[in-house]
PDB file of C-alpha atoms in Angstrom:
ATOM      1  CA  ASP A  27     108.841 100.793 113.166  1.00  0.00           C
ATOM      2  CA  THR A  28     109.541 103.668 110.809  1.00  0.00           C
ATOM      3  CA  GLY A  29     106.354 103.339 108.770  1.00  0.00           C
ATOM      4  CA  VAL A  30     103.319 105.596 108.659  1.00  0.00           C
ATOM      5  CA  SER A  31     101.463 105.757 111.958  1.00  0.00           C
ATOM      6  CA  GLN A  32      97.956 106.942 112.731  1.00  0.00           C
ATOM      7  CA  ASP A  33      96.288 107.806 115.984  1.00  0.00           C
ATOM      8  CA  PRO A  34      93.831 106.787 117.251  1.00  0.00           C
ATOM      9  CA  ARG A  35      93.247 103.416 115.625  1.00  0.00           C
ATOM     10  CA  HIS A  36      89.588 103.442 116.599  1.00  0.00           C
ATOM     11  CA  LYS A  37      87.206 106.267 117.442  1.00  0.00           C
ATOM     12  CA  ILE A  38      83.582 106.015 118.489  1.00  0.00           C
ATOM     13  CA  THR A  39      81.698 109.267 118.744  1.00  0.00           C
ATOM     14  CA  LYS A  40      78.178 110.579 118.874  1.00  0.00           C
ATOM     15  CA  ARG A  41      76.600 112.419 115.992  1.00  0.00           C
ATOM     16  CA  GLY A  42      77.341 116.121 116.144  1.00  0.00           C
ATOM     17  CA  GLN A  43      80.675 115.781 117.933  1.00  0.00           C
ATOM     18  CA  ASN A  44      84.002 116.886 116.475  1.00  0.00           C
ATOM     19  CA  VAL A  45      86.836 114.422 115.978  1.00  0.00           C
ATOM     20  CA  THR A  46      90.492 114.842 115.069  1.00  0.00           C
ATOM     21  CA  PHE A  47      92.850 112.240 113.674  1.00  0.00           C
ATOM     22  CA  ARG A  48      96.614 112.400 113.480  1.00  0.00           C
ATOM     23  CA  CYS A  49      99.000 110.975 110.912  1.00  0.00           C
ATOM     24  CA  ASP A  50     102.767 110.729 111.218  1.00  0.00           C
ATOM     25  CA  PRO A  51     104.316 109.992 107.822  1.00  0.00           C
ATOM     26  CA  ILE A  52     107.661 108.435 107.050  1.00  0.00           C
ATOM     27  CA  SER A  53     110.082 111.154 108.100  1.00  0.00           C
ATOM     28  CA  GLU A  54     111.749 111.923 104.762  1.00  0.00           C
ATOM     29  CA  HIS A  55     108.516 111.867 102.760  1.00  0.00           C
ATOM     30  CA  ASN A  56     107.372 115.235 101.440  1.00  0.00           C
ATOM     31  CA  ARG A  57     103.898 114.208 100.275  1.00  0.00           C
ATOM     32  CA  LEU A  58     101.048 113.201 102.546  1.00  0.00           C
ATOM     33  CA  TYR A  59      97.593 111.983 101.560  1.00  0.00           C
ATOM     34  CA  TRP A  60      94.281 111.357 103.277  1.00  0.00           C
ATOM     35  CA  TYR A  61      91.733 108.816 102.063  1.00  0.00           C
ATOM     36  CA  ARG A  62      88.418 107.473 103.251  1.00  0.00           C
ATOM     37  CA  GLN A  63      87.525 103.819 102.782  1.00  0.00           C
ATOM     38  CA  THR A  64      84.165 102.204 103.343  1.00  0.00           C
ATOM     39  CA  LEU A  65      83.397  98.497 103.339  1.00  0.00           C
ATOM     40  CA  GLY A  66      83.687  96.927  99.913  1.00  0.00           C
ATOM     41  CA  GLN A  67      85.210  99.993  98.329  1.00  0.00           C
ATOM     42  CA  GLY A  68      88.665 101.180  97.490  1.00  0.00           C
ATOM     43  CA  PRO A  69      90.147 104.212  99.212  1.00  0.00           C
ATOM     44  CA  GLU A  70      88.584 107.517  98.143  1.00  0.00           C
ATOM     45  CA  PHE A  71      90.975 110.415  97.796  1.00  0.00           C
ATOM     46  CA  LEU A  72      90.285 113.308 100.168  1.00  0.00           C
ATOM     47  CA  THR A  73      93.291 115.591 100.045  1.00  0.00           C
ATOM     48  CA  TYR A  74      97.051 115.750  99.727  1.00  0.00           C
ATOM     49  CA  PHE A  75      99.935 117.916 100.869  1.00  0.00           C
ATOM     50  CA  GLN A  76     103.315 118.664  99.420  1.00  0.00           C
ATOM     51  CA  ASN A  77     105.313 119.644 102.494  1.00  0.00           C
ATOM     52  CA  GLU A  78     102.976 122.023 104.358  1.00  0.00           C
ATOM     53  CA  ALA A  79     100.969 123.130 101.310  1.00  0.00           C
ATOM     54  CA  GLN A  80      97.580 121.544 100.682  1.00  0.00           C
ATOM     55  CA  LEU A  81      97.627 121.151  96.909  1.00  0.00           C
ATOM     56  CA  GLU A  82      94.549 119.143  96.084  1.00  0.00           C
ATOM     57  CA  LYS A  83      91.214 118.707  97.796  1.00  0.00           C
ATOM     58  CA  SER A  84      88.428 116.400  96.726  1.00  0.00           C
ATOM     59  CA  ARG A  85      84.891 117.632  96.283  1.00  0.00           C
ATOM     60  CA  LEU A  86      84.042 114.849  98.734  1.00  0.00           C
ATOM     61  CA  LEU A  87      85.627 116.977 101.414  1.00  0.00           C
ATOM     62  CA  SER A  88      82.762 119.084 102.678  1.00  0.00           C
ATOM     63  CA  ASP A  89      83.163 122.212 104.766  1.00  0.00           C
ATOM     64  CA  ARG A  90      82.984 120.032 107.867  1.00  0.00           C
ATOM     65  CA  PHE A  91      86.329 118.448 106.970  1.00  0.00           C
ATOM     66  CA  SER A  92      89.641 120.216 107.357  1.00  0.00           C
ATOM     67  CA  ALA A  93      93.203 118.988 107.158  1.00  0.00           C
ATOM     68  CA  GLU A  94      96.462 120.591 108.142  1.00  0.00           C
ATOM     69  CA  ARG A  95     100.127 119.808 107.939  1.00  0.00           C
ATOM     70  CA  PRO A  96     101.565 122.795 109.789  1.00  0.00           C
ATOM     71  CA  LYS A  97     105.274 122.054 109.686  1.00  0.00           C
ATOM     72  CA  GLY A  98     105.376 119.688 106.774  1.00  0.00           C
ATOM     73  CA  SER A  99     105.668 116.705 109.081  1.00  0.00           C
ATOM     74  CA  PHE A 100     102.606 115.240 110.839  1.00  0.00           C
ATOM     75  CA  SER A 101      99.095 115.998 109.665  1.00  0.00           C
ATOM     76  CA  THR A 102      95.682 116.230 111.288  1.00  0.00           C
ATOM     77  CA  LEU A 103      92.260 115.613 109.807  1.00  0.00           C
ATOM     78  CA  GLU A 104      89.338 117.153 111.660  1.00  0.00           C
ATOM     79  CA  ILE A 105      85.681 116.378 111.100  1.00  0.00           C
ATOM     80  CA  GLN A 106      83.233 118.805 112.658  1.00  0.00           C
ATOM     81  CA  ARG A 107      79.621 117.992 113.513  1.00  0.00           C
ATOM     82  CA  THR A 108      80.040 114.341 112.617  1.00  0.00           C
ATOM     83  CA  GLU A 109      77.247 112.514 110.814  1.00  0.00           C
ATOM     84  CA  GLN A 110      76.538 108.809 110.636  1.00  0.00           C
ATOM     85  CA  GLY A 111      77.626 108.852 107.006  1.00  0.00           C
ATOM     86  CA  ASP A 112      81.121 109.816 108.137  1.00  0.00           C
ATOM     87  CA  SER A 113      81.609 106.336 109.583  1.00  0.00           C
ATOM     88  CA  ALA A 114      84.502 104.839 107.657  1.00  0.00           C
ATOM     89  CA  MET A 115      88.176 103.963 107.792  1.00  0.00           C
ATOM     90  CA  TYR A 116      90.360 107.041 107.358  1.00  0.00           C
ATOM     91  CA  LEU A 117      93.704 106.241 105.788  1.00  0.00           C
ATOM     92  CA  CYS A 118      96.844 108.297 105.657  1.00  0.00           C
ATOM     93  CA  ALA A 119      99.682 107.689 103.229  1.00  0.00           C
ATOM     94  CA  SER A 120     102.983 109.331 102.427  1.00  0.00           C
ATOM     95  CA  SER A 121     105.396 109.315  99.519  1.00  0.00           C
ATOM     96  CA  LEU A 122     108.630 110.877  98.387  1.00  0.00           C
ATOM     97  CA  ALA A 123     108.686 113.045  95.291  1.00  0.00           C
ATOM     98  CA  THR A 124     112.001 114.019  93.768  1.00  0.00           C
ATOM     99  CA  GLU A 125     113.033 115.972  90.702  1.00  0.00           C
ATOM    100  CA  SER A 126     113.908 112.779  88.846  1.00  0.00           C
ATOM    101  CA  GLN A 127     110.837 110.882  90.009  1.00  0.00           C
ATOM    102  CA  SER A 128     107.921 113.194  90.484  1.00  0.00           C
ATOM    103  CA  TYR A 129     105.673 110.395  91.543  1.00  0.00           C
ATOM    104  CA  ASN A 130     106.412 107.367  93.645  1.00  0.00           C
ATOM    105  CA  GLU A 131     104.363 104.773  95.445  1.00  0.00           C
ATOM    106  CA  GLN A 132     102.489 105.622  98.598  1.00  0.00           C
ATOM    107  CA  PHE A 133     103.083 104.022 101.983  1.00  0.00           C
ATOM    108  CA  PHE A 134      99.911 103.602 103.967  1.00  0.00           C
ATOM    109  CA  GLY A 135      99.240 103.731 107.658  1.00  0.00           C
ATOM    110  CA  PRO A 136      96.951 101.252 109.457  1.00  0.00           C
ATOM    111  CA  GLY A 137      94.016 103.674 109.384  1.00  0.00           C
ATOM    112  CA  THR A 138      91.644 105.150 111.941  1.00  0.00           C
ATOM    113  CA  ARG A 139      88.247 103.487 112.080  1.00  0.00           C
ATOM    114  CA  LEU A 140      85.543 106.027 112.890  1.00  0.00           C
ATOM    115  CA  THR A 141      82.116 104.986 114.100  1.00  0.00           C
ATOM    116  CA  VAL A 142      79.496 107.691 114.469  1.00  0.00           C
ATOM    117  CA  LEU A 143      76.526 106.655 116.599  1.00  0.00           C
TER     118      LEU A 143
ATOM    119  CA  ALA B  24      83.918 110.860  85.179  1.00  0.00           C
ATOM    120  CA  GLN B  25      87.346 109.470  85.817  1.00  0.00           C
ATOM    121  CA  SER B  26      87.271 105.940  87.117  1.00  0.00           C
ATOM    122  CA  VAL B  27      89.080 102.678  87.710  1.00  0.00           C
ATOM    123  CA  ALA B  28      87.264  99.403  87.193  1.00  0.00           C
ATOM    124  CA  GLN B  29      88.113  96.021  88.639  1.00  0.00           C
ATOM    125  CA  PRO B  30      85.408  93.930  87.012  1.00  0.00           C
ATOM    126  CA  GLU B  31      85.785  90.900  89.287  1.00  0.00           C
ATOM    127  CA  ASP B  32      84.871  91.137  92.948  1.00  0.00           C
ATOM    128  CA  GLN B  33      86.588  87.820  93.538  1.00  0.00           C
ATOM    129  CA  VAL B  34      89.049  85.593  91.717  1.00  0.00           C
ATOM    130  CA  ASN B  35      89.520  81.966  92.684  1.00  0.00           C
ATOM    131  CA  VAL B  36      92.558  80.003  91.561  1.00  0.00           C
ATOM    132  CA  ALA B  37      94.255  76.782  92.563  1.00  0.00           C
ATOM    133  CA  GLU B  38      97.737  76.913  94.010  1.00  0.00           C
ATOM    134  CA  GLY B  39     100.366  76.563  91.306  1.00  0.00           C
ATOM    135  CA  ASN B  40      98.093  77.893  88.575  1.00  0.00           C
ATOM    136  CA  PRO B  41      98.582  81.272  86.916  1.00  0.00           C
ATOM    137  CA  LEU B  42      96.445  84.138  88.110  1.00  0.00           C
ATOM    138  CA  THR B  43      95.178  87.349  86.540  1.00  0.00           C
ATOM    139  CA  VAL B  44      93.426  90.195  88.291  1.00  0.00           C
ATOM    140  CA  LYS B  45      91.949  92.665  85.834  1.00  0.00           C
ATOM    141  CA  CYS B  46      91.996  96.445  85.884  1.00  0.00           C
ATOM    142  CA  THR B  47      90.838  99.009  83.352  1.00  0.00           C
ATOM    143  CA  TYR B  48      90.744 102.755  83.727  1.00  0.00           C
ATOM    144  CA  SER B  49      89.113 105.787  82.214  1.00  0.00           C
ATOM    145  CA  VAL B  50      91.035 108.953  82.967  1.00  0.00           C
ATOM    146  CA  SER B  51      92.430 111.858  81.032  1.00  0.00           C
ATOM    147  CA  GLY B  52      96.038 111.869  79.989  1.00  0.00           C
ATOM    148  CA  ASN B  53      98.595 109.175  80.700  1.00  0.00           C
ATOM    149  CA  PRO B  54      98.381 108.293  84.363  1.00  0.00           C
ATOM    150  CA  TYR B  55     100.802 106.521  86.620  1.00  0.00           C
ATOM    151  CA  LEU B  56      99.508 103.012  87.358  1.00  0.00           C
ATOM    152  CA  PHE B  57      99.831 101.026  90.571  1.00  0.00           C
ATOM    153  CA  TRP B  58      98.806  97.822  92.266  1.00  0.00           C
ATOM    154  CA  TYR B  59      98.456  97.599  96.028  1.00  0.00           C
ATOM    155  CA  VAL B  60      97.652  94.590  98.199  1.00  0.00           C
ATOM    156  CA  GLN B  61      95.866  94.448 101.527  1.00  0.00           C
ATOM    157  CA  TYR B  62      96.297  91.458 103.796  1.00  0.00           C
ATOM    158  CA  PRO B  63      93.843  90.860 106.673  1.00  0.00           C
ATOM    159  CA  ASN B  64      94.364  93.314 109.537  1.00  0.00           C
ATOM    160  CA  ARG B  65      97.216  95.015 107.711  1.00  0.00           C
ATOM    161  CA  GLY B  66      97.513  98.265 105.820  1.00  0.00           C
ATOM    162  CA  LEU B  67      97.718  98.666 102.067  1.00  0.00           C
ATOM    163  CA  GLN B  68     101.094  97.691 100.662  1.00  0.00           C
ATOM    164  CA  PHE B  69     102.649  98.706  97.376  1.00  0.00           C
ATOM    165  CA  LEU B  70     103.098  95.865  94.887  1.00  0.00           C
ATOM    166  CA  LEU B  71     104.258  97.419  91.611  1.00  0.00           C
ATOM    167  CA  LYS B  72     103.952 100.457  89.368  1.00  0.00           C
ATOM    168  CA  TYR B  73     104.079 101.559  85.759  1.00  0.00           C
ATOM    169  CA  ILE B  74     105.496 104.996  85.071  1.00  0.00           C
ATOM    170  CA  THR B  75     106.904 104.703  81.568  1.00  0.00           C
ATOM    171  CA  GLY B  76     108.854 102.302  79.369  1.00  0.00           C
ATOM    172  CA  ASP B  77     108.385  98.558  79.018  1.00  0.00           C
ATOM    173  CA  ASN B  78     104.749  97.511  79.133  1.00  0.00           C
ATOM    174  CA  LEU B  79     105.499  94.555  81.406  1.00  0.00           C
ATOM    175  CA  VAL B  80     106.534  95.582  84.892  1.00  0.00           C
ATOM    176  CA  LYS B  81     107.711  93.292  87.640  1.00  0.00           C
ATOM    177  CA  GLY B  82     107.014  93.799  91.293  1.00  0.00           C
ATOM    178  CA  SER B  83     107.153  92.201  94.692  1.00  0.00           C
ATOM    179  CA  TYR B  84     106.435  88.541  95.503  1.00  0.00           C
ATOM    180  CA  GLY B  85     106.693  87.421  91.873  1.00  0.00           C
ATOM    181  CA  PHE B  86     103.847  89.585  90.639  1.00  0.00           C
ATOM    182  CA  GLU B  87     103.929  91.412  87.330  1.00  0.00           C
ATOM    183  CA  ALA B  88     101.523  93.617  85.443  1.00  0.00           C
ATOM    184  CA  GLU B  89     100.956  94.342  81.794  1.00  0.00           C
ATOM    185  CA  PHE B  90     100.108  97.825  80.615  1.00  0.00           C
ATOM    186  CA  ASN B  91      98.018  98.090  77.456  1.00  0.00           C
ATOM    187  CA  LYS B  92      97.561 101.674  76.346  1.00  0.00           C
ATOM    188  CA  SER B  93      95.004 101.009  73.620  1.00  0.00           C
ATOM    189  CA  GLN B  94      92.798  99.050  75.992  1.00  0.00           C
ATOM    190  CA  THR B  95      93.609 101.300  78.978  1.00  0.00           C
ATOM    191  CA  SER B  96      94.225  98.211  81.046  1.00  0.00           C
ATOM    192  CA  PHE B  97      96.776  97.238  83.658  1.00  0.00           C
ATOM    193  CA  HIS B  98      96.176  93.595  84.551  1.00  0.00           C
ATOM    194  CA  LEU B  99      98.017  91.988  87.440  1.00  0.00           C
ATOM    195  CA  LYS B 100      99.512  88.556  86.829  1.00  0.00           C
ATOM    196  CA  LYS B 101     101.505  85.832  88.495  1.00  0.00           C
ATOM    197  CA  PRO B 102     102.703  82.648  86.787  1.00  0.00           C
ATOM    198  CA  SER B 103     102.178  80.381  89.787  1.00  0.00           C
ATOM    199  CA  ALA B 104      99.850  81.317  92.642  1.00  0.00           C
ATOM    200  CA  LEU B 105     100.563  80.617  96.294  1.00  0.00           C
ATOM    201  CA  VAL B 106      98.039  80.201  99.107  1.00  0.00           C
ATOM    202  CA  SER B 107      99.761  83.122 100.807  1.00  0.00           C
ATOM    203  CA  ASP B 108      98.792  85.364  97.862  1.00  0.00           C
ATOM    204  CA  SER B 109      95.192  85.309  99.102  1.00  0.00           C
ATOM    205  CA  ALA B 110      94.375  88.949  99.835  1.00  0.00           C
ATOM    206  CA  LEU B 111      92.534  92.010  98.574  1.00  0.00           C
ATOM    207  CA  TYR B 112      94.121  93.671  95.555  1.00  0.00           C
ATOM    208  CA  PHE B 113      93.592  97.265  94.503  1.00  0.00           C
ATOM    209  CA  CYS B 114      94.431  98.879  91.205  1.00  0.00           C
ATOM    210  CA  ALA B 115      95.139 102.627  91.385  1.00  0.00           C
ATOM    211  CA  VAL B 116      95.855 105.389  88.907  1.00  0.00           C
ATOM    212  CA  THR B 117      97.452 108.721  89.672  1.00  0.00           C
ATOM    213  CA  LEU B 118      96.736 111.628  87.383  1.00  0.00           C
ATOM    214  CA  ARG B 119      99.719 113.453  85.941  1.00  0.00           C
ATOM    215  CA  THR B 120      97.810 116.688  85.427  1.00  0.00           C
ATOM    216  CA  GLY B 121      95.554 118.773  87.629  1.00  0.00           C
ATOM    217  CA  GLY B 122      97.187 117.595  90.819  1.00  0.00           C
ATOM    218  CA  PHE B 123      98.368 114.164  91.830  1.00  0.00           C
ATOM    219  CA  LYS B 124      94.969 112.788  92.665  1.00  0.00           C
ATOM    220  CA  THR B 125      94.907 109.004  93.007  1.00  0.00           C
ATOM    221  CA  ILE B 126      91.836 106.976  92.069  1.00  0.00           C
ATOM    222  CA  PHE B 127      91.464 103.435  93.388  1.00  0.00           C
ATOM    223  CA  GLY B 128      89.402 100.581  92.060  1.00  0.00           C
ATOM    224  CA  ALA B 129      86.940  98.829  94.355  1.00  0.00           C
ATOM    225  CA  GLY B 130      89.288  95.918  94.880  1.00  0.00           C
ATOM    226  CA  THR B 131      89.382  92.246  93.912  1.00  0.00           C
ATOM    227  CA  ARG B 132      89.570  89.527  96.505  1.00  0.00           C
ATOM    228  CA  LEU B 133      91.901  86.726  95.492  1.00  0.00           C
ATOM    229  CA  PHE B 134      91.421  83.263  96.937  1.00  0.00           C
ATOM    230  CA  VAL B 135      94.137  80.713  96.273  1.00  0.00           C
ATOM    231  CA  LYS B 136      93.096  77.190  97.171  1.00  0.00           C
ATOM    232  CA  ALA B 137      95.642  74.567  98.187  1.00  0.00           C
TER     233      ALA B 137
END
């Protein structure tokens, strides 16, 4: 399967612990996005990368959240000092931007479901 | 505040009948417009998009969407619904300025009854 993959698929942690999620995008895609989705809501934009550069970051992303894409390939999203309100599905998506088409559709991974106890 | 509205939490339609899932948006500029679908236990999948040009765009699985600039709407349509179309549908807009932030609607659950 050459789609977007995320690891782990499920994570249960205790409040105050740090967690890290990984996303592997489609290999030729230069843009990578992170979203958070809670029950009954659409995905909420968190941040996005063009290659290794983090170009946009939502105000939803508090100082406890950090994302990296060190070599312009896979990305990690870390949440420090988790809170119960962080419980959600964390989605990763990737897309290909070209000079002729600066914006194309996003391909989503299956998500990582985080439960903070 | 910039937002996307899907006014119906749920749409029910009989198989073979036409369906419409509504979407309106309030954002600055002229955004890119998308529809995504989420089947049970599967990730979000792209359905169709409007970038520029003809107001009626065609997508996967026989779906189409009509862009109306004056009403800032992008309604999803299909002439004849199938039971297998039952899923959760999300409208999304991507801003062309200030970064490519994407805003999703809350989703509309479509039930197609045999």
